Amino acid sequence: MKLLLRCDHALQAAHFANALAAAGIRCEVRNTTLAGAIGDIPWLECAPQLWLLDDLDEYRARELLNDLTRQVAGPPWRCTSCGEQLEPQFGACWKCGAPRPA
Ligand SMILES: [Zn+2]
C-alpha cells in the first residue's frame, strides 16, 4: 500500500477514489472523520488520505488525477440555443442542456 495524497476534504477524496476505481485502480480512502480534531492534531494528520492498494499503480494514478484537476483554459462560450454564457470547462449548457458547439 502507498499513500497517494492527502485531500482537502472527504468529498474530494471520494471523488478521486471513484475516478481511480473507474480506471481499474484499486484504492482506499482513510482518515475521513478527523476533521473535527484540526487544531488539536496537526492538519496533515487530519486530512482525508487516498491510499493505493498496489504501489505499481502510482504513476497511472497520478496521471489520471492530474488530468482530472487540470484547469481548462480558453474563453467562455455562448450557448447557441438559449444564449447563456458558459465557462470553458463545461461541455454542455447548464441552463438548457444543449451541447457545446464544436
Ligand atoms: Zn443553453
Short mmCIF file of C-alpha atoms and ligand atoms in Angstrom, two decimals:
data_model
loop_
_atom_site.label_atom_id
_atom_site.label_comp_id
_atom_site.label_asym_id
_atom_site.label_seq_id
_atom_site.Cartn_x
_atom_site.Cartn_y
_atom_site.Cartn_z
CA MET A 1 0.00 0.00 0.00
CA LYS A 2 1.13 3.51 -0.70
CA LEU A 3 -0.20 6.90 0.38
CA LEU A 4 -1.04 8.66 -2.89
CA LEU A 5 -2.17 12.01 -1.49
CA ARG A 6 -3.89 13.93 1.25
CA CYS A 7 -7.11 15.62 0.19
CA ASP A 8 -8.71 18.90 1.24
CA HIS A 9 -11.92 17.20 2.34
CA ALA A 10 -13.71 13.83 2.34
CA LEU A 11 -15.83 14.66 -0.71
CA GLN A 12 -12.74 15.33 -2.81
CA ALA A 13 -11.18 12.08 -1.57
CA ALA A 14 -14.33 10.15 -2.54
CA HIS A 15 -14.41 11.82 -5.97
CA PHE A 16 -10.77 10.92 -6.65
CA ALA A 17 -11.32 7.37 -5.36
CA ASN A 18 -14.30 6.93 -7.71
CA ALA A 19 -12.27 8.19 -10.67
CA LEU A 20 -9.40 5.81 -9.86
CA ALA A 21 -11.78 2.90 -9.37
CA ALA A 22 -13.42 3.62 -12.73
CA ALA A 23 -9.96 3.32 -14.30
CA GLY A 24 -9.40 -0.02 -12.59
CA ILE A 25 -7.00 1.34 -9.96
CA ARG A 26 -7.72 -0.11 -6.56
CA CYS A 27 -7.56 2.41 -3.74
CA GLU A 28 -8.87 3.15 -0.30
CA VAL A 29 -9.91 6.39 1.44
CA ARG A 30 -8.78 6.73 5.03
CA ASN A 31 -8.93 9.37 7.71
CA THR A 32 -12.31 10.82 6.84
CA THR A 33 -13.50 11.53 10.39
CA LEU A 34 -10.70 13.56 11.95
CA ALA A 35 -11.63 17.00 10.53
CA GLY A 36 -13.14 17.95 13.90
CA ALA A 37 -9.77 17.44 15.57
CA ILE A 38 -7.98 20.09 13.48
CA GLY A 39 -6.24 22.35 15.95
CA ASP A 40 -5.69 19.58 18.46
CA ILE A 41 -3.99 17.38 15.86
CA PRO A 42 -1.81 18.80 13.06
CA TRP A 43 -3.77 19.41 9.82
CA LEU A 44 -1.71 16.91 7.84
CA GLU A 45 -2.67 14.16 10.25
CA CYS A 46 -6.38 15.07 9.99
CA ALA A 47 -6.69 15.32 6.21
CA PRO A 48 -8.50 12.53 4.35
CA GLN A 49 -5.98 10.22 2.67
CA LEU A 50 -6.11 8.30 -0.57
CA TRP A 51 -4.14 5.04 -0.50
CA LEU A 52 -3.26 2.81 -3.43
CA LEU A 53 -3.57 -0.90 -2.80
CA ASP A 54 -0.84 -1.60 -5.36
CA ASP A 55 2.24 0.68 -5.34
CA LEU A 56 2.76 -0.05 -9.04
CA ASP A 57 -0.38 1.94 -9.88
CA GLU A 58 1.16 5.20 -8.64
CA TYR A 59 2.29 6.63 -11.98
CA ARG A 60 -1.03 5.91 -13.70
CA ALA A 61 -2.99 7.22 -10.71
CA ARG A 62 -1.03 10.50 -10.62
CA GLU A 63 -1.51 10.99 -14.37
CA LEU A 64 -5.24 10.39 -14.04
CA LEU A 65 -5.61 12.82 -11.11
CA ASN A 66 -3.54 15.44 -12.97
CA ASP A 67 -5.93 15.16 -15.92
CA LEU A 68 -8.89 15.37 -13.56
CA THR A 69 -7.69 18.54 -11.83
CA ARG A 70 -6.20 20.36 -14.82
CA GLN A 71 -7.74 23.76 -15.35
CA VAL A 72 -9.43 24.14 -18.70
CA ALA A 73 -8.13 27.22 -20.47
CA GLY A 74 -9.87 29.29 -23.07
CA PRO A 75 -12.53 31.91 -23.37
CA PRO A 76 -16.11 31.50 -22.17
CA TRP A 77 -18.54 30.32 -24.82
CA ARG A 78 -22.15 31.23 -25.58
CA CYS A 79 -24.92 28.64 -25.90
CA THR A 80 -26.34 28.73 -29.44
CA SER A 81 -29.70 27.52 -28.15
CA CYS A 82 -30.51 29.89 -25.24
CA GLY A 83 -27.73 32.48 -25.32
CA GLU A 84 -26.32 31.68 -21.86
CA GLN A 85 -22.61 32.47 -21.39
CA LEU A 86 -20.67 29.49 -20.01
CA GLU A 87 -17.18 28.89 -18.62
CA PRO A 88 -14.77 26.93 -20.85
CA GLN A 89 -14.75 23.76 -18.72
CA PHE A 90 -18.41 22.99 -19.46
CA GLY A 91 -19.22 20.73 -22.41
CA ALA A 92 -22.94 21.49 -22.30
CA CYS A 93 -25.17 24.38 -21.30
CA TRP A 94 -26.21 24.18 -17.65
CA LYS A 95 -29.42 26.09 -18.41
CA CYS A 96 -30.90 24.26 -21.40
CA GLY A 97 -28.66 21.18 -21.79
CA ALA A 98 -27.55 21.97 -25.35
CA PRO A 99 -24.09 20.58 -26.17
CA ARG A 100 -21.18 22.93 -26.73
CA PRO A 101 -20.70 23.61 -30.45
CA ALA A 102 -17.54 22.07 -31.91
ZN ZN B 1 -28.41 26.91 -23.34
#
